[in-house]
Coordinates of N, CA and C in Angstrom, one line a residue:
S1146 N 0.8 -1.2 0.0 CA 0.0 0.0 0.0 C 0.9 1.2 0.0
S1147 N 0.5 2.2 -0.7 CA 1.3 3.4 -0.9 C 0.6 4.6 -0.2
S1148 N 1.4 5.2 0.7 CA 0.8 6.4 1.4 C 1.0 7.6 0.5
S1149 N 0.1 8.6 0.7 CA 0.4 9.8 -0.1 C 0.1 11.0 0.9
S1150 N 0.7 12.1 0.5 CA 0.6 13.3 1.4 C 0.1 14.4 0.5
S1151 N -0.9 15.1 1.0 CA -1.3 16.3 0.2 C -0.5 17.5 0.8
S1152 N 0.2 18.2 -0.1 CA 1.0 19.3 0.3 C 0.4 20.6 -0.3
S1153 N 0.2 21.5 0.5 CA -0.3 22.8 0.0 C 1.0 23.6 -0.3
S1154 N 1.1 24.0 -1.6 CA 2.3 24.7 -2.0 C 1.9 25.9 -2.7
S1155 N 2.8 26.9 -2.7 CA 2.5 28.1 -3.5 C 3.5 28.1 -4.6
S1156 N 3.1 28.5 -5.7 CA 3.9 28.6 -6.9 C 3.8 30.0 -7.4
S1157 N 4.9 30.5 -7.9 CA 4.9 31.8 -8.4 C 5.6 31.9 -9.7
S1158 N 5.3 32.9 -10.5 CA 6.0 33.2 -11.8 C 6.3 34.6 -11.9
S1159 N 7.5 35.0 -12.3 CA 7.8 36.4 -12.3 C 7.1 37.1 -13.4
S1160 N 6.4 36.5 -14.3 CA 5.7 37.1 -15.4 C 4.3 37.5 -15.0
N1161 N 3.9 37.2 -13.8 CA 2.5 37.4 -13.4 C 2.2 38.9 -13.3
G1162 N 3.1 39.7 -12.7 CA 2.9 41.1 -12.5 C 2.0 41.5 -11.4
G1163 N 1.5 40.5 -10.6 CA 0.5 40.8 -9.6 C 1.2 41.1 -8.3
G1164 N 0.5 41.0 -7.2 CA 1.0 41.3 -5.8 C 2.4 40.8 -5.5
G1165 N 2.6 40.1 -4.4 CA 3.8 39.5 -4.0 C 4.8 40.6 -3.4
G1166 N 4.2 41.6 -2.8 CA 5.1 42.6 -2.2 C 6.0 43.3 -3.1
G1167 N 5.6 43.6 -4.3 CA 6.4 44.3 -5.3 C 7.4 43.5 -6.0
L1168 N 7.3 42.2 -5.8 CA 8.3 41.3 -6.4 C 7.9 40.8 -7.8
G1169 N 6.7 41.2 -8.3 CA 6.3 40.9 -9.7 C 5.6 39.6 -9.8
W1170 N 5.1 39.0 -8.7 CA 4.4 37.8 -8.7 C 3.4 37.7 -7.5
A1171 N 2.4 36.9 -7.7 CA 1.5 36.7 -6.6 C 1.4 35.2 -6.3
P1172 N 1.6 34.7 -5.1 CA 1.5 33.3 -4.9 C 0.1 32.8 -5.0
A1173 N 0.0 31.5 -5.4 CA -1.3 30.8 -5.6 C -1.2 29.5 -4.8
A1174 N -2.2 29.3 -4.0 CA -2.3 28.0 -3.2 C -2.7 26.9 -4.1
V1175 N -2.0 25.8 -4.1 CA -2.3 24.7 -5.0 C -2.1 23.4 -4.1
E1176 N -3.1 22.5 -4.3 CA -3.0 21.3 -3.5 C -2.4 20.2 -4.5
L1177 N -1.4 19.5 -4.0 CA -0.7 18.5 -4.8 C -0.7 17.2 -3.9
S1178 N -0.9 16.1 -4.6 CA -0.7 14.8 -3.9 C 0.6 14.1 -4.4
V1179 N 1.4 13.8 -3.4 CA 2.7 13.2 -3.7 C 2.9 12.0 -2.7
P1180 N 3.7 11.0 -3.0 CA 3.9 9.9 -2.1 C 4.6 10.4 -0.8
L1181 N 4.1 10.0 0.3 CA 4.7 10.4 1.6 C 6.2 9.9 1.6
A1182 N 6.4 8.8 1.0 CA 7.8 8.3 1.0 C 8.7 8.8 -0.1
G1183 N 8.1 9.8 -0.8 CA 8.8 10.4 -1.9 C 9.9 11.5 -1.5
T1184 N 10.4 12.1 -2.5 CA 11.4 13.1 -2.3 C 10.9 14.5 -2.9
V1185 N 11.8 15.5 -2.6 CA 11.5 16.8 -3.1 C 11.4 16.8 -4.7
S1186 N 12.1 15.9 -5.3 CA 12.0 15.8 -6.8 C 10.6 15.4 -7.2
D1187 N 9.9 14.5 -6.4 CA 8.6 14.1 -6.6 C 7.6 15.3 -6.5
L1188 N 7.9 16.1 -5.5 CA 7.0 17.3 -5.4 C 7.2 18.2 -6.6
R1189 N 8.4 18.4 -7.0 CA 8.6 19.2 -8.3 C 7.9 18.6 -9.5
A1190 N 8.0 17.3 -9.6 CA 7.3 16.6 -10.7 C 5.8 16.8 -10.7
A1191 N 5.2 16.8 -9.5 CA 3.8 17.0 -9.3 C 3.5 18.5 -9.7
C1192 N 4.3 19.4 -9.4 CA 4.1 20.8 -9.8 C 4.2 20.9 -11.3
L1193 N 5.1 20.3 -11.9 CA 5.3 20.3 -13.4 C 4.1 19.6 -14.1
A1194 N 3.6 18.6 -13.5 CA 2.4 17.9 -14.1 C 1.2 18.9 -14.1
K1195 N 1.1 19.7 -13.1 CA 0.0 20.6 -13.0 C 0.2 21.9 -13.8
F1196 N 1.5 22.3 -13.8 CA 1.9 23.6 -14.5 C 3.2 23.3 -15.4
P1197 N 3.0 22.7 -16.6 CA 4.1 22.2 -17.4 C 5.1 23.3 -17.8
K1198 N 4.8 24.6 -17.8 CA 5.7 25.6 -18.2 C 6.6 26.1 -17.1
L1199 N 6.3 25.7 -15.9 CA 7.1 26.2 -14.7 C 8.6 25.7 -14.8
G1200 N 9.5 26.5 -14.3 CA 10.9 26.0 -14.1 C 11.6 25.8 -15.4
G1201 N 11.2 26.5 -16.5 CA 11.9 26.3 -17.8 C 11.3 25.0 -18.5
G1202 N 10.2 24.5 -18.0 CA 9.6 23.3 -18.7 C 10.2 22.0 -18.2
N1203 N 11.3 22.0 -17.5 CA 11.8 20.8 -16.9 C 12.0 20.8 -15.4
G1204 N 11.6 21.9 -14.8 CA 11.6 22.1 -13.4 C 13.0 22.5 -12.8
G1205 N 13.9 22.8 -13.7 CA 15.3 23.1 -13.3 C 15.4 24.4 -12.5
R1206 N 14.4 25.3 -12.6 CA 14.4 26.5 -11.8 C 13.4 26.5 -10.7
L1207 N 12.8 25.4 -10.4 CA 11.9 25.3 -9.2 C 12.6 25.0 -7.9
R1208 N 12.3 25.8 -6.9 CA 12.9 25.6 -5.6 C 11.8 25.3 -4.6
V1209 N 12.1 24.5 -3.6 CA 11.2 24.1 -2.6 C 11.7 24.6 -1.2
A1210 N 10.9 25.4 -0.5 CA 11.4 25.9 0.8 C 10.3 26.1 1.8
D1211 N 10.7 26.0 3.0 CA 9.7 26.4 4.1 C 9.9 27.9 4.4
V1212 N 8.8 28.5 4.6 CA 8.8 29.9 4.9 C 8.3 30.1 6.3
W1213 N 9.0 30.9 7.1 CA 8.5 31.2 8.5 C 8.8 32.7 8.7
Q1214 N 7.7 33.4 9.1 CA 7.8 34.9 9.4 C 8.3 35.6 8.1
N1215 N 7.7 35.2 7.0 CA 8.0 35.9 5.7 C 9.5 35.7 5.2
R1216 N 10.2 34.7 5.7 CA 11.5 34.5 5.3 C 11.7 33.0 5.0
V1217 N 12.6 32.7 4.1 CA 13.0 31.3 3.9 C 13.7 30.8 5.1
Y1218 N 13.1 29.8 5.7 CA 13.6 29.1 6.9 C 14.5 28.0 6.5
K1219 N 14.1 27.2 5.5 CA 14.8 26.1 5.0 C 14.6 25.8 3.6
S1220 N 15.6 25.6 2.8 CA 15.5 25.2 1.4 C 15.8 23.7 1.3
Y1221 N 15.0 23.0 0.5 CA 15.1 21.6 0.4 C 15.8 21.2 -0.9
R1222 N 16.7 20.2 -0.9 CA 17.4 19.7 -2.0 C 16.6 18.6 -2.7
S1223 N 16.8 18.3 -3.9 CA 16.0 17.3 -4.7 C 15.9 16.0 -4.0
G1224 N 16.9 15.5 -3.4 CA 16.9 14.1 -2.8 C 16.3 14.0 -1.4
E1225 N 16.0 15.2 -0.8 CA 15.5 15.1 0.5 C 14.1 14.5 0.6
R1226 N 13.8 13.8 1.6 CA 12.6 13.0 1.7 C 11.5 14.0 2.2
L1227 N 10.3 13.7 1.7 CA 9.1 14.6 2.1 C 8.7 14.3 3.5
V1228 N 9.0 13.2 4.1 CA 8.6 13.0 5.5 C 9.3 14.0 6.4
E1229 N 10.3 14.6 6.0 CA 11.0 15.6 6.8 C 10.2 16.9 6.9
I1230 N 9.2 17.1 6.0 CA 8.4 18.3 6.0 C 7.2 18.0 6.9
R1231 N 7.1 18.9 7.9 CA 6.0 18.7 8.9 C 4.7 19.3 8.3
A1232 N 3.6 18.7 8.8 CA 2.2 19.2 8.4 C 2.1 20.7 8.7
S1233 N 2.7 21.2 9.8 CA 2.6 22.6 10.2 C 3.5 23.5 9.4
D1234 N 4.4 23.0 8.6 CA 5.3 23.8 7.9 C 4.6 24.5 6.7
E1235 N 5.0 25.8 6.4 CA 4.5 26.5 5.3 C 5.5 26.2 4.1
T1236 N 5.2 25.3 3.3 CA 6.1 24.9 2.2 C 5.7 25.5 0.9
Y1237 N 6.6 26.1 0.2 CA 6.4 26.8 -1.0 C 7.3 26.2 -2.1
V1238 N 6.7 26.1 -3.3 CA 7.5 25.8 -4.5 C 7.5 27.1 -5.3
F1239 N 8.6 27.6 -5.6 CA 8.7 28.8 -6.4 C 9.7 28.7 -7.5
E1240 N 9.5 29.5 -8.5 CA 10.4 29.5 -9.7 C 11.4 30.7 -9.6
T1241 N 12.6 30.4 -9.9 CA 13.6 31.4 -9.9 C 13.9 31.7 -11.4
T1242 N 14.5 32.9 -11.6 CA 14.9 33.3 -12.9 C 16.3 32.8 -13.3
L1243 N 17.0 32.3 -12.3 CA 18.4 31.8 -12.6 C 18.5 30.3 -12.4
A1244 N 19.4 29.7 -13.2 CA 19.6 28.3 -13.0 C 20.4 28.1 -11.7
P1245 N 20.4 26.9 -11.1 CA 21.2 26.7 -9.9 C 22.7 26.9 -10.1
H1246 N 23.4 27.3 -9.0 CA 24.8 27.5 -9.1 C 25.5 26.3 -9.7
G1247 N 26.4 26.5 -10.6 CA 27.1 25.4 -11.2 C 26.5 24.7 -12.4
A1248 N 25.2 25.1 -12.7 CA 24.5 24.5 -13.8 C 25.0 25.2 -15.1
A1249 N 25.1 24.4 -16.2 CA 25.5 24.9 -17.5 C 24.4 25.8 -18.0
A1250 N 24.8 26.9 -18.6 CA 23.9 27.9 -19.1 C 23.4 27.5 -20.5

């Protein structure tokens, strides 16, 4: 039997032009179902399944982070397990305009 976790995530795009505190985007709450035993990569894949154009189309610019008091508290790496994210955490998936450090341009 396979467990799954619903994760409320926010996704943003710099082309939206809406709120976001003057940052050029407005977060949108989205519910995603991912395997509880999965990884952050699985969460990114679920975002891409719902929004195929995010992260350059392959998710390479998607980041997953917990936000606490309007600041990034923790950034998650691709291989980190989703069970590490608590139900009380405010977890966001967001799109950056830059590729990760060390990635080929």
